[in-house]
Amino acid sequence: MAVWDVSVTVEDLGPDAPPLTLSVTSDLHIGGVILKLVEKTQLKHDWSDHALWWEQKQQWLLRTAWTLEKCGIHADARLLFMRQHKPLKLGLPNGTTLRLHACFSSPVFRTVRGICSILNIRHPEELSLLRPMEEKKKKKDKDLVEEVYDLTDVPLTSGSRPCLYNGMPAHFADSPKTEAVYKMLSVSQPPPAPEAVVKLYRPASVVDKAHINSRWLDSSRSLMQQGVQENDRLWLRFKYSAYYDIEPKYDVVRLTQLYEQARWAILLEDIDCTEEEMMLFGALQYHINKVSQSEPQTMSSMAAMDDLDSALQSLEVKMEGDGSSATEMLDNMCAPELNDYLKIFRPKRMTLKGYKQYWFKFQDTSISYFKSKEESIGEPIQQINLKGCEVAPDVNVAGQKFLIRLLIPAPEGMNEVYLRCENEQQYAQWMAGCRLASKGKSLADSRFQSEIQSIRSFLAMQKTNSGSHGNAPATDDSINTHSLVSPRYHKKYKVKQLTPRILEAYQNVAQLSLMEALQRFLQIWQSLPDFGVSFFVVRFKGSRKDEVLGIAPNRLIRIDLGVGDVVKTWRYNNMRQWNVNWDIRQVAIEFDGNVNIAFSCVTADCKIVHEFIGGYIFLSTRSRDKSDTLNEELFYKLTGGHEAL
Amino acid sequence: MDDIDAMFSDLLGEMDLLTQSLGVETVPPASPSSSSKEVNFSIGFTDQNESLNDLEDNDLDALMADLVADLNATEEKMAAEREGRKEPSPPPSGLPPPPQGLSTYPAPPLASPAASESGGSSKVSTPASSIASLSPPPPPQHSKPSMEEIEAQMKADKIKLALEKLKEAKVKKLVVKVLMNDGSAKTLMVDERQTVRDVLDNMFEKTHCDCNVDWSLCETNPELQLERAFEDHENLVEPLSAWTRDSENKVLFQENADKYEVFKNPQNFYLWKKDKTTLKDIKDRDKELLVQENFCGTSIIVPDLEGALYLKEDGKKSWKQRLFQLRASGIYYVPKGKTKSSRDLVCFVQFDNVNVYYGKDFKSKYKAPTDFCFVLKHPQIQKESQYIKYLCCDDARAMTLWVTGIRIAKYGVALHENYKTALKKATVTSAWTNRSTPSTSNPSTPSPTIRAKASNQANGHAAKPQPGPDSPVPPPPPPPTEILPPPPPDPVLPPPPPPLAAKTYNSQPQQLFACSIPLPPPIDDTSEAPPDFLPPPPPVAGFGALPPPPPPMTSLPPPPPHFGGFDQSLPPPPPDPDFLPPPPPPQMFTGPGAPPPPAPPPPPPPAGVPRAGGRPMPSVRKIPPAPPKRTLPPQNAAGGGGDFMSELMKAMNKKRDQ
């Protein structure tokens, strides 16, 4: 058989080294070529990760048993011998950048799986990679070096679930550096500066949102094949909005990153919500930030905490560690009450009279008031039970106005009562009491103190924001509330107006634990009407204008591009089949009852649309098959298109 | 019998004088102690004597037992407290002594399973303190841990105990009259902790209706012409407490097709925009999928309702049309001249503090455009007020859509849980009816049942819920099942709290299960039967499929084969009884939150237990009324009318002796 030469560039010899020339025959298999090559380089090296890349054809030669002839390689082929795993800069949902080794030779689907197993994110099928937005780096902020977390030292793990060590996967516990990475992954980031949010790109229309979807990588081809180079930047995002089996115990990183993605979707107005919802999102962000900063240790140990028992035990220890002896505690718990002079005003009844001072007593869930302290033994002038009432703050720290507005239900309707406090301290206590009582909790509730604390920190926030930087020691607490809401509300409300609104919403979430708060945030996000819809601009067959196709976890939505109205929805469970004509790049779908639709894609490649639909069908098969292993083959079958078949 | 009635009239009459209430009368005297301000009263009666007469024998008995139990509990509690205060440390004597003078009768022997069960239930209730303060180390080993540890432990336990008692002390009870469809009424005692589900189960037992999922308790407000079905997870006492004293509100027991329609025909709510034929032809599989999608995911999806509704303007008689939208966070409307985009919506109401009610006959009352109206208001508002929001729909379908949608938004996953529980209940019950009708001659005599409850309560007089997971007792005791203990000879005198019982109970849970599970069939017969234990009736066809005592580990009944992986969430009533999940096992293992399925049979009473009064053994327990913890009587009422109570006891004794 004829011997001919093939030239191979070896990456490890340096960029300027000339290609090596090997004499080969057509029946030599790829493995043999590699063997010859390695001998020729005379480098002692671990070559196990290396493979041949065929430049002209843009493909990997991974089947080492195939002969050159079978691969179709001739003397003109330019081959490249290089590592399959290369460093990649990964933009995470939380906005940070992480450098790690990713596989450049396997399909993106499997590469994402590898990345997720390093990051300890379960259900990697829900995520994928996309190309970042072109950043307009015209301004001279080059000196601003972006912080990059590095995980390239972490050895590549096999697919199995990593064992936990110290509350984190073992490979993170190696060094302080990797521990810091894990903390970044598993603890939500502090709220961004409002100015930074304003600068970021926000999709202004459904078409903008559609364009974002054109940047997803093809899951069935490798990074290399899609032109991604070593050290390039890609984003890792949750792509499919069907989050399966979220389990706080195992999903700390997954939940945190999902929360971050949701939070940014809200802040950047990627998904629309009402003002009330925005305030609640703001309150939850505030709460999550506060809780995760105040108790990062307990959080990581929470993850390790296996059963309720140990949780209870630690709680008990905490209770005992409070210093006061148990009996004292008991005494305290029996009859906690507040007593003080406050001013009361009833806007309805005595409109002409102003605030009147009485001696107030807060006991259990009721407030009673007396003429004076001395008369407080007798019958109160009135007793008000606060259970089920609405509590609203009316505070102006600069103006020393501390008002508690109560709306108390009665058979005849709601009674309005205002309580005026003298100072911050008094206000925080009584307000905390009112809040608890409105939910049927007495002052004995363990949350009383933390409630007081959170009210005070909100007051502190107002103080710093109103300019008087006097005595606000807690700098962590003084968040600019603008950073909790989308830029639309920066214009609409001043910080002074916004803070009380968020505080109001905060009442309902202040008791949540970190994990509960994260989950609540995600739940509210997921119940937004537009949640989970990925938009594409398409041209339906027989139609002359562009329209929008929305792909949701359970249905396709045809949307009028101009008005934004839903024209029609088709559910997947009525879908018989769908086909892609790769020549004319048209997607055709058949539904029950002989409903046929076909469209071509305008803003994205039809492969992406195809993959979205197939991906959701794939995800919906998960619930039936509870096994932990992913049916990768099925995924490619459903999403791969003609190349995979 | 007359004695007791007379006693009761006296008691109530006196109370009435004291309270001078208008039509709402105090039944158990208010306790003068911690919760002196709480007054227990009855609901649904216009007149004192009516309420009395209404109480059937059995109810009366139950009430008596309750009161007595309360008294005992309080006394015992006080004793325990005294004891605890005095000597907090010595572990062997840490056990509160048996309440003085109360322990005349020994606890039932532990030999028979039934007895041990009763020992168990009486124990649970017997001073939980005895468990708490003593364990983990059993008395003989007390020398091992250091004194300080023990002391610390005891302190911690006492705190728990005290908190528990504080809770207990406030338990409130109402006597509620529930109106039936046929105009008759049933009277029951409802404890603050009982959910509507519990009360419904109680009603099922009293009425022997078919127990289908549509049965519900509704409140009506004639003044506002409103009606609302309580949700099964709500506590009944709370909304009833919001009624005014002169209220004409009523509680109805009726079938309400809208209650769970969204789970039966989810397409009508989630695909409401589609045309009617498509909706009618929808496959069962697709229905399942809809429920799955909207209720079983990480978050509940609210139907995307949107449409024009009429809104009654504040204080005016006019109704104005607006475009409303339902979202998970509330109802919004589109302001004039704005788009429907989320950011422009104005919040009309959020659901935290309001309930949704159907309005009746608003066309004439408020000049509404149609009679399909609903109302949102704070549950405590009982009279006309500007804080009530009145809305009016074009047709009945829209009204059902909106009201259901609001319920989904407000209650979320609880609604689905309720449905599943109700379904389970319905399925189990229908199985029981199916198989027990041939064999039970007299399942409908309510009297033994109630008697059973009464005695149970008397027995478990110290109404403490289980120490729960925070108890130091290593294996959390299984929820006491509703197996009826043989009633104590005299409910007045509870068995002493035997430390032995505590131990046995805790160490033998498996055994208890093993004993009680395989027995379900025979029970029905024992109701009126002599103790000489009939052989089990020939089981109905499918019943043979019941597994023997389930392995302790499996917590679910074997799913009917055809439901695949989803069996838990959607077991529709199986077409034939063959596929019924075996009733007892779920009860055993699903814990107190689970619906109470039929109780396992109490074996015949041990011969040694004397029974006064000649009544047949109360053993039919087709449907236990409530999860065990809830049947435990609260204690607050006791102590208060010390005199009344002793009188009552005397009367009770007299009666028993007859």
mmCIF file with all atom_site columns, C-alpha atoms in Angstrom, chain B residues 305 307-311 319 321 324 358 362-363 368-375 390-403 406:
data_model
loop_
_atom_site.group_PDB
_atom_site.id
_atom_site.type_symbol
_atom_site.label_atom_id
_atom_site.label_alt_id
_atom_site.label_comp_id
_atom_site.label_asym_id
_atom_site.label_entity_id
_atom_site.label_seq_id
_atom_site.pdbx_PDB_ins_code
_atom_site.Cartn_x
_atom_site.Cartn_y
_atom_site.Cartn_z
_atom_site.occupancy
_atom_site.B_iso_or_equiv
_atom_site.pdbx_formal_charge
_atom_site.auth_seq_id
_atom_site.auth_comp_id
_atom_site.auth_asym_id
_atom_site.auth_atom_id
_atom_site.pdbx_PDB_model_num
ATOM 1  C CA . LEU B 1 305 ? -58.288 34.891 33.852 1.00 0.00 ? 305 LEU B CA 1
ATOM 2  C CA . GLY B 1 307 ? -62.195 39.832 31.444 1.00 0.00 ? 307 GLY B CA 1
ATOM 3  C CA . ALA B 1 308 ? -64.656 42.580 32.050 1.00 0.00 ? 308 ALA B CA 1
ATOM 4  C CA . LEU B 1 309 ? -66.378 42.512 35.406 1.00 0.00 ? 309 LEU B CA 1
ATOM 5  C CA . TYR B 1 310 ? -68.728 44.964 36.986 1.00 0.00 ? 310 TYR B CA 1
ATOM 6  C CA . LEU B 1 311 ? -67.485 46.587 40.113 1.00 0.00 ? 311 LEU B CA 1
ATOM 7  C CA . TRP B 1 319 ? -71.861 49.232 38.888 1.00 0.00 ? 319 TRP B CA 1
ATOM 8  C CA . GLN B 1 321 ? -67.357 47.812 34.133 1.00 0.00 ? 321 GLN B CA 1
ATOM 9  C CA . PHE B 1 324 ? -59.802 42.744 35.373 1.00 0.00 ? 324 PHE B CA 1
ATOM 10 C CA . TYR B 1 358 ? -70.635 34.065 46.477 1.00 0.00 ? 358 TYR B CA 1
ATOM 11 C CA . PHE B 1 362 ? -77.609 40.783 44.374 1.00 0.00 ? 362 PHE B CA 1
ATOM 12 C CA . LYS B 1 363 ? -79.742 41.904 41.492 1.00 0.00 ? 363 LYS B CA 1
ATOM 13 C CA . ALA B 1 368 ? -76.369 44.336 40.204 1.00 0.00 ? 368 ALA B CA 1
ATOM 14 C CA . PRO B 1 369 ? -76.395 43.773 36.441 1.00 0.00 ? 369 PRO B CA 1
ATOM 15 C CA . THR B 1 370 ? -76.696 40.013 36.949 1.00 0.00 ? 370 THR B CA 1
ATOM 16 C CA . ASP B 1 371 ? -77.085 37.627 39.829 1.00 0.00 ? 371 ASP B CA 1
ATOM 17 C CA . PHE B 1 372 ? -73.653 36.160 39.263 1.00 0.00 ? 372 PHE B CA 1
ATOM 18 C CA . CYS B 1 373 ? -71.785 38.103 41.856 1.00 0.00 ? 373 CYS B CA 1
ATOM 19 C CA . PHE B 1 374 ? -68.948 37.476 44.183 1.00 0.00 ? 374 PHE B CA 1
ATOM 20 C CA . VAL B 1 375 ? -67.499 39.423 47.025 1.00 0.00 ? 375 VAL B CA 1
ATOM 21 C CA . TYR B 1 390 ? -68.504 43.571 45.186 1.00 0.00 ? 390 TYR B CA 1
ATOM 22 C CA . LEU B 1 391 ? -67.943 42.174 41.718 1.00 0.00 ? 391 LEU B CA 1
ATOM 23 C CA . CYS B 1 392 ? -70.427 40.983 39.167 1.00 0.00 ? 392 CYS B CA 1
ATOM 24 C CA . CYS B 1 393 ? -69.910 38.625 36.227 1.00 0.00 ? 393 CYS B CA 1
ATOM 25 C CA . ASP B 1 394 ? -71.826 38.175 33.025 1.00 0.00 ? 394 ASP B CA 1
ATOM 26 C CA . ASP B 1 395 ? -72.703 34.564 33.579 1.00 0.00 ? 395 ASP B CA 1
ATOM 27 C CA . ALA B 1 396 ? -72.415 31.673 35.974 1.00 0.00 ? 396 ALA B CA 1
ATOM 28 C CA . ARG B 1 397 ? -69.424 30.217 34.186 1.00 0.00 ? 397 ARG B CA 1
ATOM 29 C CA . ALA B 1 398 ? -67.416 33.395 34.570 1.00 0.00 ? 398 ALA B CA 1
ATOM 30 C CA . MET B 1 399 ? -68.320 33.560 38.225 1.00 0.00 ? 399 MET B CA 1
ATOM 31 C CA . THR B 1 400 ? -67.189 30.003 38.866 1.00 0.00 ? 400 THR B CA 1
ATOM 32 C CA . LEU B 1 401 ? -64.007 30.704 36.958 1.00 0.00 ? 401 LEU B CA 1
ATOM 33 C CA . TRP B 1 402 ? -63.188 33.750 38.989 1.00 0.00 ? 402 TRP B CA 1
ATOM 34 C CA . VAL B 1 403 ? -64.097 32.367 42.361 1.00 0.00 ? 403 VAL B CA 1
ATOM 35 C CA . ILE B 1 406 ? -59.123 33.312 43.393 1.00 0.00 ? 406 ILE B CA 1
#
